[in-house]
Amino acid sequence: QLQLQESGPGLVKPSETLSLTCTVSGGSISSRGYYWGWIRQPPGKGPEWIGYIFYSGGTYYHPSLKSRVTISVDTSKSQFSLSLTSVTAADTAVYYCARRDSGSDAFDMWGQGTMVTVSS
Amino acid sequence: QSVLTQPPSVSGAPGQRVTISCTGSSSNIGAPYDVHWYQQLPGTAPKLLIYGNSNRPSGVPDRFSGSKSGTSASLAITGLQADDEADYYCQSYDSSLSVVFGGGTKLTVL
């Protein structure tokens, strides 16, 4: 059974860089039929898509976050990562990693999520 | 404000049928891009409930169904059960090159 697990600091200072890693187990991150993405959910609000990456490295980002976001993949470790620069309190959210099926375009598997708070 | 509009809340008694609407525009649902629905139980990650407007992943009961028409989509839940109480989100794609979600609907089982 495929599982995704987020890891990283739960507290980041304003203006610094938020860095998270998602480890994929029980399946191959190099499967051609899937993209690997990040989605965040501020407290009490709906999800917001951040971006996703194909195993070969092709990336797609939310237009409003594109200048601050980098998603990378390390197939040897079965991991993909999120870097979000110049964070503010508005970036406080639960961050989820998820798998997007390229056939349906739906996010069919999600990690449990990790809460990241931006505060000094 | 979310690109896709959902009612903040709906409610129903056990055994009843409820529907949740998701309204978009000609640049997303009406483009036409597919609509997907997710169920989020309290304190957990969203779970895919309906994909491609009306398809259920393996394991999702047939009490859940989806439909789409024009710039709107709907999720219907029949035979309402207590453990259906959750937040429900629609999701599509927008011509602005972005995946978009609705603001969510909280379902209360009376």
GROMACS .gro file of C-alpha atoms in nm:
model
  230
    1GLN     CA    1   0.000   0.000   0.000
    2LEU     CA    2   0.147   0.333  -0.108
    3GLN     CA    3   0.218   0.577   0.173
    4LEU     CA    4   0.339   0.935   0.176
    5GLN     CA    5   0.496   1.096   0.482
    6GLU     CA    6   0.585   1.462   0.526
    7SER     CA    7   0.877   1.573   0.741
    8GLY     CA    8   1.034   1.905   0.833
    9PRO     CA    9   1.035   2.188   1.089
   10GLY     CA   10   0.704   2.286   1.245
   11LEU     CA   11   0.815   2.643   1.311
   12VAL     CA   12   0.977   2.884   1.065
   13LYS     CA   13   1.070   3.247   1.123
   14PRO     CA   14   0.930   3.522   0.900
   15SER     CA   15   1.143   3.597   0.592
   16GLU     CA   16   1.315   3.257   0.615
   17THR     CA   17   1.274   2.950   0.395
   18LEU     CA   18   1.025   2.670   0.463
   19SER     CA   19   1.162   2.330   0.365
   20LEU     CA   20   0.966   2.004   0.371
   21THR     CA   21   1.032   1.653   0.241
   22CYS     CA   22   0.785   1.383   0.142
   23THR     CA   23   0.898   1.020   0.156
   24VAL     CA   24   0.711   0.774  -0.066
   25SER     CA   25   0.695   0.411   0.042
   26GLY     CA   26   0.513   0.104  -0.083
   27GLY     CA   27   0.538   0.215  -0.445
   28SER     CA   28   0.768   0.372  -0.701
   29ILE     CA   29   0.813   0.747  -0.725
   30SER     CA   30   0.934   0.686  -1.082
   31SER     CA   31   0.598   0.563  -1.209
   32ARG     CA   32   0.518   0.737  -1.536
   33GLY     CA   33   0.151   0.777  -1.455
   34TYR     CA   34   0.185   1.008  -1.160
   35TYR     CA   35   0.290   1.353  -1.050
   36TRP     CA   36   0.400   1.432  -0.694
   37GLY     CA   37   0.261   1.746  -0.539
   38TRP     CA   38   0.226   1.978  -0.244
   39ILE     CA   39  -0.101   2.122  -0.118
   40ARG     CA   40  -0.150   2.340   0.187
   41GLN     CA   41  -0.451   2.419   0.401
   42PRO     CA   42  -0.456   2.727   0.627
   43PRO     CA   43  -0.645   2.679   0.954
   44GLY     CA   44  -1.020   2.679   0.891
   45LYS     CA   45  -0.985   2.722   0.514
   46GLY     CA   46  -0.992   2.509   0.203
   47PRO     CA   47  -0.689   2.345   0.040
   48GLU     CA   48  -0.458   2.548  -0.184
   49TRP     CA   49  -0.247   2.382  -0.451
   50ILE     CA   50   0.123   2.474  -0.442
   51GLY     CA   51   0.270   2.269  -0.725
   52TYR     CA   52   0.376   1.926  -0.848
   53ILE     CA   53   0.667   1.751  -1.014
   54PHE     CA   54   0.708   1.457  -1.251
   55TYR     CA   55   0.969   1.195  -1.164
   56SER     CA   56   1.186   1.319  -1.450
   57GLY     CA   57   1.190   1.669  -1.301
   58GLY     CA   58   0.925   1.865  -1.489
   59THR     CA   59   0.753   2.111  -1.253
   60TYR     CA   60   0.426   2.302  -1.240
   61TYR     CA   61   0.361   2.576  -0.984
   62HIS     CA   62   0.068   2.788  -0.866
   63PRO     CA   63   0.104   3.119  -1.053
   64SER     CA   64   0.082   3.328  -0.734
   65LEU     CA   65   0.352   3.125  -0.557
   66LYS     CA   66   0.578   3.057  -0.853
   67SER     CA   67   0.838   3.319  -0.758
   68ARG     CA   68   0.891   3.165  -0.413
   69VAL     CA   69   0.847   2.790  -0.472
   70THR     CA   70   1.082   2.514  -0.578
   71ILE     CA   71   0.985   2.147  -0.586
   72SER     CA   72   1.255   1.887  -0.645
   73VAL     CA   73   1.271   1.509  -0.659
   74ASP     CA   74   1.532   1.255  -0.549
   75THR     CA   75   1.431   0.922  -0.701
   76SER     CA   76   1.722   0.739  -0.532
   77LYS     CA   77   1.571   0.822  -0.193
   78SER     CA   78   1.208   0.801  -0.310
   79GLN     CA   79   1.158   1.156  -0.188
   80PHE     CA   80   1.040   1.489  -0.320
   81SER     CA   81   1.082   1.824  -0.150
   82LEU     CA   82   0.926   2.168  -0.117
   83SER     CA   83   1.113   2.492  -0.066
   84LEU     CA   84   0.914   2.813  -0.004
   85THR     CA   85   1.119   3.129   0.042
   86SER     CA   86   1.048   3.458   0.219
   87VAL     CA   87   0.766   3.319   0.431
   88THR     CA   88   0.514   3.531   0.620
   89ALA     CA   89   0.236   3.452   0.864
   90ALA     CA   90   0.009   3.395   0.563
   91ASP     CA   91   0.209   3.081   0.486
   92THR     CA   92   0.103   2.920   0.816
   93ALA     CA   93  -0.087   2.604   0.721
   94VAL     CA   94  -0.100   2.227   0.726
   95TYR     CA   95   0.117   2.113   0.436
   96TYR     CA   96   0.024   1.791   0.257
   97CYS     CA   97   0.217   1.596   0.000
   98ALA     CA   98  -0.002   1.408  -0.247
   99ARG     CA   99   0.007   1.195  -0.560
  100ARG     CA  100  -0.171   1.322  -0.871
  101ASP     CA  101  -0.289   1.062  -1.120
  102SER     CA  102  -0.202   1.188  -1.469
  103GLY     CA  103  -0.498   1.003  -1.615
  104SER     CA  104  -0.772   1.146  -1.397
  105ASP     CA  105  -0.584   1.458  -1.278
  106ALA     CA  106  -0.713   1.388  -0.927
  107PHE     CA  107  -0.503   1.367  -0.611
  108ASP     CA  108  -0.561   1.004  -0.523
  109MET     CA  109  -0.319   0.956  -0.233
  110TRP     CA  110  -0.232   1.203   0.043
  111GLY     CA  111   0.014   1.218   0.330
  112GLN     CA  112  -0.116   1.282   0.680
  113GLY     CA  113  -0.002   1.645   0.668
  114THR     CA  114   0.234   1.851   0.880
  115MET     CA  115   0.153   2.180   1.051
  116VAL     CA  116   0.395   2.463   0.978
  117THR     CA  117   0.370   2.786   1.174
  118VAL     CA  118   0.547   3.103   1.065
  119SER     CA  119   0.629   3.308   1.372
  120SER     CA  120   0.923   3.480   1.533
  121GLN     CA  121  -1.213   3.391  -0.207
  122SER     CA  122  -1.205   3.046  -0.367
  123VAL     CA  123  -1.232   3.014  -0.745
  124LEU     CA  124  -1.491   2.739  -0.698
  125THR     CA  125  -1.793   2.830  -0.483
  126GLN     CA  126  -1.952   2.586  -0.240
  127PRO     CA  127  -2.221   2.639   0.025
  128PRO     CA  128  -2.054   2.672   0.367
  129SER     CA  129  -2.278   2.411   0.523
  130VAL     CA  130  -2.548   2.153   0.455
  131SER     CA  131  -2.729   1.920   0.690
  132GLY     CA  132  -2.957   1.620   0.685
  133ALA     CA  133  -3.103   1.350   0.902
  134PRO     CA  134  -2.976   0.992   0.894
  135GLY     CA  135  -3.108   0.809   0.589
  136GLN     CA  136  -3.181   1.127   0.395
  137ARG     CA  137  -3.024   1.254   0.073
  138VAL     CA  138  -2.815   1.569   0.057
  139THR     CA  139  -2.645   1.747  -0.230
  140ILE     CA  140  -2.346   1.981  -0.231
  141SER     CA  141  -2.298   2.220  -0.520
  142CYS     CA  142  -1.975   2.351  -0.670
  143THR     CA  143  -2.002   2.652  -0.899
  144GLY     CA  144  -1.722   2.763  -1.126
  145SER     CA  145  -1.687   2.946  -1.455
  146SER     CA  146  -1.603   2.905  -1.822
  147SER     CA  147  -1.231   2.901  -1.736
  148ASN     CA  148  -1.252   2.593  -1.515
  149ILE     CA  149  -1.553   2.361  -1.481
  150GLY     CA  150  -1.708   2.503  -1.797
  151ALA     CA  151  -1.381   2.490  -1.995
  152PRO     CA  152  -1.455   2.196  -1.953
  153TYR     CA  153  -1.218   2.054  -1.697
  154ASP     CA  154  -1.313   1.759  -1.481
  155VAL     CA  155  -1.432   1.799  -1.123
  156HIS     CA  156  -1.311   1.585  -0.834
  157TRP     CA  157  -1.452   1.563  -0.482
  158TYR     CA  158  -1.273   1.500  -0.152
  159GLN     CA  159  -1.397   1.410   0.195
  160GLN     CA  160  -1.204   1.541   0.494
  161LEU     CA  161  -1.291   1.387   0.829
  162PRO     CA  162  -1.196   1.595   1.135
  163GLY     CA  163  -0.821   1.604   1.191
  164THR     CA  164  -0.735   1.397   0.884
  165ALA     CA  165  -0.612   1.452   0.531
  166PRO     CA  166  -0.858   1.487   0.243
  167LYS     CA  167  -0.956   1.160   0.079
  168LEU     CA  168  -1.054   1.125  -0.288
  169LEU     CA  169  -1.426   1.053  -0.307
  170ILE     CA  170  -1.520   1.116  -0.673
  171TYR     CA  171  -1.290   1.166  -0.972
  172GLY     CA  172  -1.361   1.266  -1.328
  173ASN     CA  173  -1.698   1.420  -1.237
  174SER     CA  174  -1.876   1.095  -1.155
  175ASN     CA  175  -1.634   0.807  -1.094
  176ARG     CA  176  -1.583   0.643  -0.757
  177PRO     CA  177  -1.242   0.507  -0.650
  178SER     CA  178  -1.238   0.151  -0.527
  179GLY     CA  179  -1.381   0.128  -0.176
  180VAL     CA  180  -1.606   0.434  -0.193
  181PRO     CA  181  -1.970   0.335  -0.134
  182ASP     CA  182  -2.221   0.390  -0.414
  183ARG     CA  183  -2.414   0.616  -0.176
  184PHE     CA  184  -2.179   0.886  -0.307
  185SER     CA  185  -2.230   1.012  -0.661
  186GLY     CA  186  -2.117   1.308  -0.867
  187SER     CA  187  -2.245   1.497  -1.166
  188LYS     CA  188  -2.149   1.797  -1.375
  189SER     CA  189  -2.342   2.034  -1.599
  190GLY     CA  190  -2.214   2.350  -1.761
  191THR     CA  191  -2.012   2.551  -1.510
  192SER     CA  192  -2.135   2.360  -1.204
  193ALA     CA  193  -2.098   2.022  -1.040
  194SER     CA  194  -2.277   1.841  -0.760
  195LEU     CA  195  -2.202   1.574  -0.504
  196ALA     CA  196  -2.496   1.368  -0.381
  197ILE     CA  197  -2.496   1.152  -0.071
  198THR     CA  198  -2.787   0.915  -0.015
  199GLY     CA  199  -2.870   0.709   0.293
  200LEU     CA  200  -2.691   0.963   0.513
  201GLN     CA  201  -2.490   0.811   0.798
  202ALA     CA  202  -2.337   0.966   1.110
  203ASP     CA  203  -1.983   0.900   0.988
  204ASP     CA  204  -2.049   1.101   0.671
  205GLU     CA  205  -2.014   1.411   0.889
  206ALA     CA  206  -1.711   1.584   0.740
  207ASP     CA  207  -1.592   1.868   0.520
  208TYR     CA  208  -1.630   1.817   0.145
  209TYR     CA  209  -1.423   1.993  -0.121
  210CYS     CA  210  -1.453   2.011  -0.498
  211GLN     CA  211  -1.145   2.055  -0.717
  212SER     CA  212  -1.087   2.130  -1.082
  213TYR     CA  213  -0.832   2.295  -1.309
  214ASP     CA  214  -0.835   2.653  -1.431
  215SER     CA  215  -0.715   2.798  -1.760
  216SER     CA  216  -0.488   3.027  -1.555
  217LEU     CA  217  -0.270   2.714  -1.528
  218SER     CA  218  -0.372   2.635  -1.177
  219VAL     CA  219  -0.534   2.355  -0.983
  220VAL     CA  220  -0.827   2.509  -0.793
  221PHE     CA  221  -1.029   2.399  -0.492
  222GLY     CA  222  -1.363   2.504  -0.353
  223GLY     CA  223  -1.388   2.665  -0.011
  224GLY     CA  224  -1.547   2.354   0.134
  225THR     CA  225  -1.886   2.247   0.269
  226LYS     CA  226  -1.938   2.121   0.622
  227LEU     CA  227  -2.190   1.838   0.632
  228THR     CA  228  -2.377   1.797   0.960
  229VAL     CA  229  -2.577   1.481   1.023
  230LEU     CA  230  -2.864   1.580   1.249
   0.00000   0.00000   0.00000
